[in-house]
Coordinates of C-alpha atoms and ligand atoms in Angstrom, one line a residue:
X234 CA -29.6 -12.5 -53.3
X235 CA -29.8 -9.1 -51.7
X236 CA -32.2 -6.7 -50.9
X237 CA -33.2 -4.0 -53.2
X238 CA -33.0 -0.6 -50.5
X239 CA -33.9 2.3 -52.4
X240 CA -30.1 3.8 -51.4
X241 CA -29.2 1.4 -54.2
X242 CA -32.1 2.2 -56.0
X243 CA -30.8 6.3 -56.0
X244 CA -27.3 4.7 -56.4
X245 CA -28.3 3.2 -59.8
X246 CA -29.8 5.7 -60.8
X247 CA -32.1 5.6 -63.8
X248 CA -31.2 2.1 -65.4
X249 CA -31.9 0.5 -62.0
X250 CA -35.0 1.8 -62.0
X251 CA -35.7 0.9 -65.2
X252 CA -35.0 -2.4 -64.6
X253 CA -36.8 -2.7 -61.5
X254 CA -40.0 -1.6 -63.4
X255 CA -39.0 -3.8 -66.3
X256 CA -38.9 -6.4 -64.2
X257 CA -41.9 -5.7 -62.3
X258 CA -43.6 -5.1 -65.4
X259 CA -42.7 -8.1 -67.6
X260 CA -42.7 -11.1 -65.2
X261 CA -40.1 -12.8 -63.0
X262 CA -38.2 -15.3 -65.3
X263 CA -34.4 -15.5 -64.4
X264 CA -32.4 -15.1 -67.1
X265 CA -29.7 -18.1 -67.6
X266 CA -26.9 -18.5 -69.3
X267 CA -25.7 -17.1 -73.0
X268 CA -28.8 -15.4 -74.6
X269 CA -26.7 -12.3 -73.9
X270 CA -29.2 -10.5 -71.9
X271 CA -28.0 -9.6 -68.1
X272 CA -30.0 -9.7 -64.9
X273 CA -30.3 -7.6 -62.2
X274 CA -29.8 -8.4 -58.4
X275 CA -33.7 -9.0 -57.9
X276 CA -33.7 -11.6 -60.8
X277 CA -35.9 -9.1 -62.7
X278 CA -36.1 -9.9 -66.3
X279 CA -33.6 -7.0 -68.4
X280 CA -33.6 -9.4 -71.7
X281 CA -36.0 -8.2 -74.5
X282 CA -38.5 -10.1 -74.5
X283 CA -39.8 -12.3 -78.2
X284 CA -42.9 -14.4 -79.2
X285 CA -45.4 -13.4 -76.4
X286 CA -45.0 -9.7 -74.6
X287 CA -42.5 -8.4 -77.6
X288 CA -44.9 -5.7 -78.0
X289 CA -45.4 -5.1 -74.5
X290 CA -48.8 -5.5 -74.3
X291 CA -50.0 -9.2 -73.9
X292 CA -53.6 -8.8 -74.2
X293 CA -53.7 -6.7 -78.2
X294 CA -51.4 -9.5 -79.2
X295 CA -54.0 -12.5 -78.0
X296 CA -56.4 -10.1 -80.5
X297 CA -58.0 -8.5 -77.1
X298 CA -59.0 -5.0 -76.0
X299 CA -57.9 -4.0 -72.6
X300 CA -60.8 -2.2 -70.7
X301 CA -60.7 1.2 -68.8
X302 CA -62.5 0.0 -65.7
X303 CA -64.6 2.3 -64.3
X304 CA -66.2 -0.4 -62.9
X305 CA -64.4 -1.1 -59.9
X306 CA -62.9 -4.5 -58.2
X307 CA -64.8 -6.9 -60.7
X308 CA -62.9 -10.5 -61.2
X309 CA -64.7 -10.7 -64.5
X310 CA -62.5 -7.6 -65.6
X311 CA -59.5 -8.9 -63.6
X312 CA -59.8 -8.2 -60.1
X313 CA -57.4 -5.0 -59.7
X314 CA -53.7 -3.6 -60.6
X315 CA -51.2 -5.1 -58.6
X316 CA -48.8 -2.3 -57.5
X317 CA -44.9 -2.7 -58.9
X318 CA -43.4 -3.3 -55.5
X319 CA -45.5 -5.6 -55.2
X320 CA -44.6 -7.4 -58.4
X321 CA -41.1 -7.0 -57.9
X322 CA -41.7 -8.8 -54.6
X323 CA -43.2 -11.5 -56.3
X324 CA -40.1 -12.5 -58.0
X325 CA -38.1 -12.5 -55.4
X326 CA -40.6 -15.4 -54.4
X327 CA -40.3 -17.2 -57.7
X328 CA -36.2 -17.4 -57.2
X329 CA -36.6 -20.3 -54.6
X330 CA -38.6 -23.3 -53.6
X331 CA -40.2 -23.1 -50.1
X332 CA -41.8 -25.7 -48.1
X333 CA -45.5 -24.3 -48.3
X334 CA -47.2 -25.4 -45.4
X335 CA -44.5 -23.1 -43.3
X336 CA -45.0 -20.3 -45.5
X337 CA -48.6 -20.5 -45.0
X338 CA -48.1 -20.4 -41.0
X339 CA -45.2 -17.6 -41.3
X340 CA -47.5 -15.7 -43.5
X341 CA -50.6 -16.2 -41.6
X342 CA -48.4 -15.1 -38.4
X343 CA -47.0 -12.0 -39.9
X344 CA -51.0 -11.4 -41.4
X345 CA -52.0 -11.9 -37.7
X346 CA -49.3 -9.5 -36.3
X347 CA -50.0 -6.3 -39.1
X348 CA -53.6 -6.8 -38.4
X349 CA -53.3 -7.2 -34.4
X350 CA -56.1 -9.7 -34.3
X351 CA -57.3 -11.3 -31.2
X352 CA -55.8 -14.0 -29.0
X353 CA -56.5 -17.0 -30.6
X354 CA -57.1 -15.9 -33.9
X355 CA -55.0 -16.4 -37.4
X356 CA -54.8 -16.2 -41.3
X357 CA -54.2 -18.1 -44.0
X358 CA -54.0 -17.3 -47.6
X359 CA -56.5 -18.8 -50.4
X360 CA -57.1 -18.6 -53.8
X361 CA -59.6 -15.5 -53.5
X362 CA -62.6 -15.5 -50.9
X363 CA -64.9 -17.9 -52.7
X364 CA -61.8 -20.4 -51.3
X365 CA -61.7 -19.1 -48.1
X366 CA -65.7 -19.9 -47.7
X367 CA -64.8 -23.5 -49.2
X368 CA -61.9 -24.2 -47.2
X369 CA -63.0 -22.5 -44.0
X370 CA -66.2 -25.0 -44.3
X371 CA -64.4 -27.9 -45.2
X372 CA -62.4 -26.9 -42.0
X373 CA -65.4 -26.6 -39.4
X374 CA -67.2 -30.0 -40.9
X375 CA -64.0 -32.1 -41.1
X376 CA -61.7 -30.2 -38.0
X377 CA -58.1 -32.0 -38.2
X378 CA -60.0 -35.4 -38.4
X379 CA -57.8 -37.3 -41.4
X380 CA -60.5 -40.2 -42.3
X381 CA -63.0 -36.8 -42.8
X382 CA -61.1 -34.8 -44.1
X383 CA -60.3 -37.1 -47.3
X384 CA -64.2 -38.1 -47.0
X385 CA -65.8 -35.1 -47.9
X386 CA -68.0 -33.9 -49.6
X387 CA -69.8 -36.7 -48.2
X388 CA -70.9 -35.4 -44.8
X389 CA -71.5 -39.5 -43.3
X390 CA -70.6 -38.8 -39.4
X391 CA -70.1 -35.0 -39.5
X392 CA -72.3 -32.3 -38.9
X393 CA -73.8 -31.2 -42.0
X394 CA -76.2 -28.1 -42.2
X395 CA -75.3 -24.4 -42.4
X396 CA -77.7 -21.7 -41.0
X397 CA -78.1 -18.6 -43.5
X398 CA -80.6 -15.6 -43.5
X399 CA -82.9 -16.1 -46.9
X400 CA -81.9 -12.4 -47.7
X401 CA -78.2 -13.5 -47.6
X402 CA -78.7 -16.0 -50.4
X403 CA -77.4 -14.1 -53.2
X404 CA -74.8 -16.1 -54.9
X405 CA -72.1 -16.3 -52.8
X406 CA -73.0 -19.8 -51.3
X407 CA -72.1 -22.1 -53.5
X408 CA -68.5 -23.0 -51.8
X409 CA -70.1 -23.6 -48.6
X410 CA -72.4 -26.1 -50.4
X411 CA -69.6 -27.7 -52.4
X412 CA -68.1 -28.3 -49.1
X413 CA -71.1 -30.6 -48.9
X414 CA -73.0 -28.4 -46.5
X415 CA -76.8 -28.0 -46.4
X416 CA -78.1 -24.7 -46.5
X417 CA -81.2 -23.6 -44.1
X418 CA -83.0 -20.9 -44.7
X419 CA -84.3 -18.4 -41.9
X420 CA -85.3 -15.3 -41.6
X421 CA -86.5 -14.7 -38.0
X422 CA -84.5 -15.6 -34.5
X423 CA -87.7 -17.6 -33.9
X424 CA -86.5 -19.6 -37.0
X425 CA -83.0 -19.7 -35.9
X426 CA -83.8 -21.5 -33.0
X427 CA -85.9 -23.7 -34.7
X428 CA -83.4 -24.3 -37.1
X429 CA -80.7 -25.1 -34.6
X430 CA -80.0 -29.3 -34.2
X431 CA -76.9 -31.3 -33.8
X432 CA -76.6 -31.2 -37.1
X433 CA -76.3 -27.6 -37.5
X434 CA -71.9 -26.9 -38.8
X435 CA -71.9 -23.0 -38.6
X436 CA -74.0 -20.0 -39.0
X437 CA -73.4 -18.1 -42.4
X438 CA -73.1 -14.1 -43.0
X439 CA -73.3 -12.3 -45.8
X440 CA -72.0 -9.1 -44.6
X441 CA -73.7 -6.5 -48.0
X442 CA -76.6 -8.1 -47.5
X443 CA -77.0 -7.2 -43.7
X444 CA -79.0 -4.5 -44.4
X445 CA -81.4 -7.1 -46.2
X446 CA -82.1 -9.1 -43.4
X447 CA -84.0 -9.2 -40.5
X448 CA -80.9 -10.3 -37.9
X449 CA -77.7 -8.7 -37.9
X450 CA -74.3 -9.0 -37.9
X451 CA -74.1 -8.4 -34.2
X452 CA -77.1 -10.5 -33.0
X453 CA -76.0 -13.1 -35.8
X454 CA -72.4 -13.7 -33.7
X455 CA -74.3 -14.1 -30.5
X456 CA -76.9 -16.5 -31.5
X457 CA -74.4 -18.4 -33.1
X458 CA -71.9 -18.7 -29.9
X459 CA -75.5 -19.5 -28.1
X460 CA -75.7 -22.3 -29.9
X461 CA -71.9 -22.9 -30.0
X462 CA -71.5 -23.3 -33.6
X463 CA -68.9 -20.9 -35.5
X464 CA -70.1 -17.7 -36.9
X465 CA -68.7 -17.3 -40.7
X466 CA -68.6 -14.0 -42.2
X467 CA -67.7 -13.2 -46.0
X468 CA -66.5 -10.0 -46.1
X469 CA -64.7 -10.5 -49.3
X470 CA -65.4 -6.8 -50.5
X471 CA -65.4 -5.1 -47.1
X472 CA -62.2 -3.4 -47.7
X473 CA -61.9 -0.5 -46.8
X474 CA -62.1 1.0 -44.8
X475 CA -58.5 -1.4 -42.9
X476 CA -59.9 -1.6 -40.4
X477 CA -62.4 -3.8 -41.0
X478 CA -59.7 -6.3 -41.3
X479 CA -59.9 -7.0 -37.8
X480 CA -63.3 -5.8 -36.5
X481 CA -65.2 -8.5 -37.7
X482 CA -62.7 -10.6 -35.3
X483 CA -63.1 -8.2 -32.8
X484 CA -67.3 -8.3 -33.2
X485 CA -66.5 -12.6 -32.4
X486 CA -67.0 -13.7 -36.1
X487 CA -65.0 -17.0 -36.0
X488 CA -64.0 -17.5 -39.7
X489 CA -63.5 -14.6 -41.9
X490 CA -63.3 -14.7 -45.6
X491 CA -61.4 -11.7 -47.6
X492 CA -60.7 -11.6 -51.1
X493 CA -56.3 -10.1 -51.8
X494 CA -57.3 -8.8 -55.3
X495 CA -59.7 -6.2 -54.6
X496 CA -59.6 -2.9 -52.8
X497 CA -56.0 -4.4 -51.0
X498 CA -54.7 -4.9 -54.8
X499 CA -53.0 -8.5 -54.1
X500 CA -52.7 -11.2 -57.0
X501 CA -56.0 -11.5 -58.3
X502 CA -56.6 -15.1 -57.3
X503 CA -55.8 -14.7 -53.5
X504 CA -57.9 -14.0 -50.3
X505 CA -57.5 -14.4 -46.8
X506 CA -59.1 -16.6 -44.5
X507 CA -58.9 -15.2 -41.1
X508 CA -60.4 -16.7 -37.8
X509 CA -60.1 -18.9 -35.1
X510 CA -56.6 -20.4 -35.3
X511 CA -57.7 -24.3 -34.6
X512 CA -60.5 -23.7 -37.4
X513 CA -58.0 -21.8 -40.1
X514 CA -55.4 -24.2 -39.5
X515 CA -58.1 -27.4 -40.5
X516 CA -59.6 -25.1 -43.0
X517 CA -55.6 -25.4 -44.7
X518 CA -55.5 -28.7 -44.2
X519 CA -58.3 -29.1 -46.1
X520 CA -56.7 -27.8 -49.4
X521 CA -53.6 -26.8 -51.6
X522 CA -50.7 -28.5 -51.2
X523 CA -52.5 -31.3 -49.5
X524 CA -53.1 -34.2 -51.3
X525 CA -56.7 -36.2 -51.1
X526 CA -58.6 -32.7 -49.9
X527 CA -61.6 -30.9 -51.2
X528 CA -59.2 -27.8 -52.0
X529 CA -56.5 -29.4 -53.8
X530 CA -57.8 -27.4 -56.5
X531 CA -58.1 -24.2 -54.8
X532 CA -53.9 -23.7 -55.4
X533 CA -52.9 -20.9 -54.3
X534 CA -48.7 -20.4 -55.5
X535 CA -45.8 -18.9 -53.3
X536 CA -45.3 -16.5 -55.5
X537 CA -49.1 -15.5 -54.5
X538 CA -49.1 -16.1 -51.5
X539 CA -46.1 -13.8 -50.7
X540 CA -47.8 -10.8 -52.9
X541 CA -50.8 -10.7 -50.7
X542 CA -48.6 -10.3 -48.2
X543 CA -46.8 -7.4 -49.1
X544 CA -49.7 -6.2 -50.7
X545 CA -51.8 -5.9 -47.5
X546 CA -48.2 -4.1 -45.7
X547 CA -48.5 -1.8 -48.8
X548 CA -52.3 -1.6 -48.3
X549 CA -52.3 -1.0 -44.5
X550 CA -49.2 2.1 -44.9
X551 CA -51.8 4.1 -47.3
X552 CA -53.5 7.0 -46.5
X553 CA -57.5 6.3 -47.1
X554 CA -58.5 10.2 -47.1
X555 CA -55.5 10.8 -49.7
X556 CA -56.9 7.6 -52.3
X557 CA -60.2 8.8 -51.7
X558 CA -59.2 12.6 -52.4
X559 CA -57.6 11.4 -55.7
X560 CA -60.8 9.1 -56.6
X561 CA -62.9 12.1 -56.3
X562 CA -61.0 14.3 -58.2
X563 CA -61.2 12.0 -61.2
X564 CA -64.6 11.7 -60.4
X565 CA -65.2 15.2 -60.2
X566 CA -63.6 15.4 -63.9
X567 CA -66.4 13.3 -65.3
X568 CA -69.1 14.7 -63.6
X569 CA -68.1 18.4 -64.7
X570 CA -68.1 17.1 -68.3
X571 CA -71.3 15.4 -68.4
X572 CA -73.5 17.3 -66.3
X573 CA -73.8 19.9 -68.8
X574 CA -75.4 17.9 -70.6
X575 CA -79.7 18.8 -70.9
X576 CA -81.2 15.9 -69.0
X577 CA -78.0 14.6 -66.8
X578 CA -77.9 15.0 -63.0
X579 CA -75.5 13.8 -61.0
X580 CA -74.9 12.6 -57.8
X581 CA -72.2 11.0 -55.7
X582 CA -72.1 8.5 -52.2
X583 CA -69.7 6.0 -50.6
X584 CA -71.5 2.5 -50.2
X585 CA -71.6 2.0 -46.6
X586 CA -71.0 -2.0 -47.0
X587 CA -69.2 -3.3 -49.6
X588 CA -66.9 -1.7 -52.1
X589 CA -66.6 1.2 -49.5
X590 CA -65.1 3.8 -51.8
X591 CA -66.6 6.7 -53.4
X592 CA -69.0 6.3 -56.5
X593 CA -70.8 8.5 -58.9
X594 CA -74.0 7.8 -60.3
X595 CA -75.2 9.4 -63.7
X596 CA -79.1 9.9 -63.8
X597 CA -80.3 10.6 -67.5
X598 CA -83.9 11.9 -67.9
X599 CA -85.1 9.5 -70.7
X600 CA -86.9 12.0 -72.0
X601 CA -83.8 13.5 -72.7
X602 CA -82.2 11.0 -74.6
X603 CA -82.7 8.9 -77.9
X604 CA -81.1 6.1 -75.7
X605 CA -81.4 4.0 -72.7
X606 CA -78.4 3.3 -70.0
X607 CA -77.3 -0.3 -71.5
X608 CA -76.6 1.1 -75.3
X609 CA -74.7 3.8 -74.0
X610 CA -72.5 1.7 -71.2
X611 CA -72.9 -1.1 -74.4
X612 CA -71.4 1.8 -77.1
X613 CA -68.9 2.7 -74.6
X614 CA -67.2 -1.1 -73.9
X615 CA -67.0 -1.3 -78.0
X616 CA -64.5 1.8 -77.5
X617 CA -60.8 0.8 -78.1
X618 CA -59.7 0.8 -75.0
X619 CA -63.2 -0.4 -74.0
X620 CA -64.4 1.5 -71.3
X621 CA -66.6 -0.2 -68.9
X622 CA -68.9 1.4 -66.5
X623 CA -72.3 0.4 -64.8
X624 CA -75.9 0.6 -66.0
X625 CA -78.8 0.9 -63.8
X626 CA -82.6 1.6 -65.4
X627 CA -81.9 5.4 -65.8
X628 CA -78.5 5.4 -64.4
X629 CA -75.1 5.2 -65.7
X630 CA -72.5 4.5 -62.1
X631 CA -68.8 4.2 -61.9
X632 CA -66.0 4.1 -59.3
X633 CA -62.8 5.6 -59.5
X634 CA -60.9 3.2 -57.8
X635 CA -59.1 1.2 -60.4
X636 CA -58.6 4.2 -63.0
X637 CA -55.6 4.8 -64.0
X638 CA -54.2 8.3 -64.5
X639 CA -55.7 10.3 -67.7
X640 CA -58.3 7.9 -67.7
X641 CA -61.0 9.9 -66.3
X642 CA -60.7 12.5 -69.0
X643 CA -61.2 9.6 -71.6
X644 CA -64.1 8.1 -69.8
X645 CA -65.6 12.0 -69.5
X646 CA -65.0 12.9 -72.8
X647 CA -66.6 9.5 -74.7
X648 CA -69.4 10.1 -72.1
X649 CA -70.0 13.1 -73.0
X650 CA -69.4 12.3 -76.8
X651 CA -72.2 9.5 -76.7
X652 CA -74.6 11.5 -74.6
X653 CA -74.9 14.4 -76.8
X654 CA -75.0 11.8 -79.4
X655 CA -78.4 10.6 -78.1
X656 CA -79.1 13.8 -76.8
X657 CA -83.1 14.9 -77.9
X658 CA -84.9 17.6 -77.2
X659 CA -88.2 17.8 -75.3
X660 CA -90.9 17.4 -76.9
Ligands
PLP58 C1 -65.8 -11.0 -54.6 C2 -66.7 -11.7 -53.6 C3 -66.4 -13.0 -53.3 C4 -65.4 -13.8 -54.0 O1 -64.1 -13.4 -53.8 P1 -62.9 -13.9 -54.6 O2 -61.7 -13.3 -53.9 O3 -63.1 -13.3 -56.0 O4 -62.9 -15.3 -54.6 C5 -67.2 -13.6 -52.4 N1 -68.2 -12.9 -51.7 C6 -68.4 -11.6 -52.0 C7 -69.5 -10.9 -51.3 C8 -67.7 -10.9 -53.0 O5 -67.9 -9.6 -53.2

């Protein structure tokens, strides 16, 4: 199998291209044998396809509507796009078995290398970052202890409790508790002391919510080495900017949980788990491919675990300022067509936590208009495509950073369609 250099992309001209994006595009299946169809080096699929995909769009043949997501990284709507190259790299990873475990450590080597972590620290790839939080628990509770690790959930001779602000108690704990962890609730470094036993596992982080609570992330790390229990951040959505990727590390969070299919644009059901290396490495014996562990279920495939991969190298080469320009300017295209609109302001920010990219919000005066937020954002996803954007009371918000291009002048132009609609004038 060789290599697909883009002199032999030029060399083949348009067909190889074609096929590379055909391939990219429809899957990875190698072609054998007498159907007639031919294969290119890659193994991308050239045959046409029948049954399922003929029409080249999977989802209107299962009877569905695709959505325009002006939404943003949302699993519910499918995480995000994974690039072609990426794809394509993908099926060079379904043309041969591997043993996992070794992919997982040359992987979580190569993760540790692009992202310069600290001495001592690695990666691992899950199946998103609600894994990473499972299996990073399972790993602190059980370490490499064989008799524990087939034992949990049931904590009999482990520690068992995991410290967590109140404030950061918003529905991104339940892995930690599935790893048959206790949760206890503080909200003061008076109560963090108090809290603090032989019993206590870890101190969790929620990183969005630090603005929420009363310690933060800093002071969080230190009381947690204080006590000499692991500090566990989820940072699932904290990309980007890149370079959190390794400042949490750098701030002394032990365990780090990242989700591959947002901002970074990896498989959908991949994350990273990033920490301590002795922690990571019991945190992945704790799952998938093991046998007898807590995460058998969290499976995470090669062909997965390679695309996160080269989707972070793809990730890491791309110029934030230039994605954010071109997020803007689609932006800027809906917010020229609505705000002429009597009763529509508009303004614009970039979360400082959390889904760090630029985001515009709609205010409507509802004087103005015949019709709140949710029936117009409700009207809109009923659309074929369905466009999906984000109510607030007397706000309509949106991202730009999983539209595709054209389809900011369709969101602007149904907008604006709908809001004149509803459009009244004042009284
Ligand atoms: C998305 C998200 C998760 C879950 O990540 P997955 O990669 O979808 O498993 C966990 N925590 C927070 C804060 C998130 O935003």
């Amino acid at each position: 199998m060789r290599g697909f250099g883009s002199d032999e992309l030029n060399r083949r001209g348009f067909l190889g291209s074609l096929g590379f994006l055909a391939g990219s595009v429809f899957g990875g299946q190698r072609l054998l044998g007498a159907t007639g169809a031919t294969s290119t080096k890659q193994g991308a699929w050239m045959g046409k396809i029948t049954g399922l995909g003929e029409t080249g769009n999977v989802y209107e043949e299962l009877g569905l509507t695709t959505v325009i997501n002006g939404q943003g990284t949302e699993t519910v709507l499918g995480g995000s796009l994974i690039r072609p190259e990426v794809k394509a790299v993908m099926d060079l990873a379904a043309e041969h078995f591997v043993v996992i475990m070794d992919l997982e450590a040359a992987v979580g080597k190569r993760i540790s290398e692009m992202l310069k972590l600290p001495q001592g620290y690695g990666a691992i790839v899950t199946s998103g970052a609600a894994s990473a939080i499972q299996n990073g628990y399972s790993g602190i509770l059980t370490g490499s202890n064989e008799a524990y690790i087939k034992q949990i959930p049931d904590l009999t001779g482990m520690k068992s409790e995991v410290i967590i602000q109140r404030a950061h108690r918003s529905g991104w704990d339940h892995q930690i508790r599935t790893a048959g962890a206790k949760l206890v609730e503080v909200e003061t470094v008076e109560d963090v002391h108090k809290a603090i036993s032989e019993r206590t596992a870890a101190m969790h982080f929620l990183n969005l919510s630090d603005p929420d609570g009363q310690i933060k992330r800093g002071d969080w790390v230190k009381l947690a080495h204080a006590a000499n229990v692991p500090a566990f951040l989820d940072a699932a959505a904290d990309v980007p900017p890149k370079s959190r990727l390794s400042d949490y590390a750098n701030m002394g969070f032990d365990l780090i949980a990242v989700s591959g299919g947002k901002a970074i644009r990896g498989p959908q059901c991949t994350g990273l788990l990033i920490g301590r290396q002795e922690i990571v490495h019991n945190a992945l014996l704790n799952m998938s491919p093991n046998e007898d562990t807590m995460g058998r279920p969290t499976k995470v495939g090669k062909e997965e675990i390679v695309g996160v991969l080269k989707a972070l190298e793809l990730y890491l080469a791309e110029d934030q300022a230039v994605l954010d320009q071109d997020q803007w300017q689609q932006l800027d295209m809906i917010s020229t067509k609505v705000s002429k609109i009597p009763g529509v302001t508009v303004t614009r920010d970039v979360p400082e936590i959390a889904n760090h990219f630029p985001a515009l919000q709609i205010h409507l005066d509802p004087a103005r208009f015949s019709a709140k937020p949710h029936d117009i954002t409700e009207q809109l996803a009923r659309m074929k495509p369905s466009i999906v954007l984000t109510e607030g009371p007397n706000t309509i918000e949106m991202t730009a950073i999983d539209l595709q291009p054209g389809e900011d002048k369709i969101i602007g132009d149904a907008l604006a369609r709908v809001l004149m609609a509803h459009s009244v004038r004042p009284a």
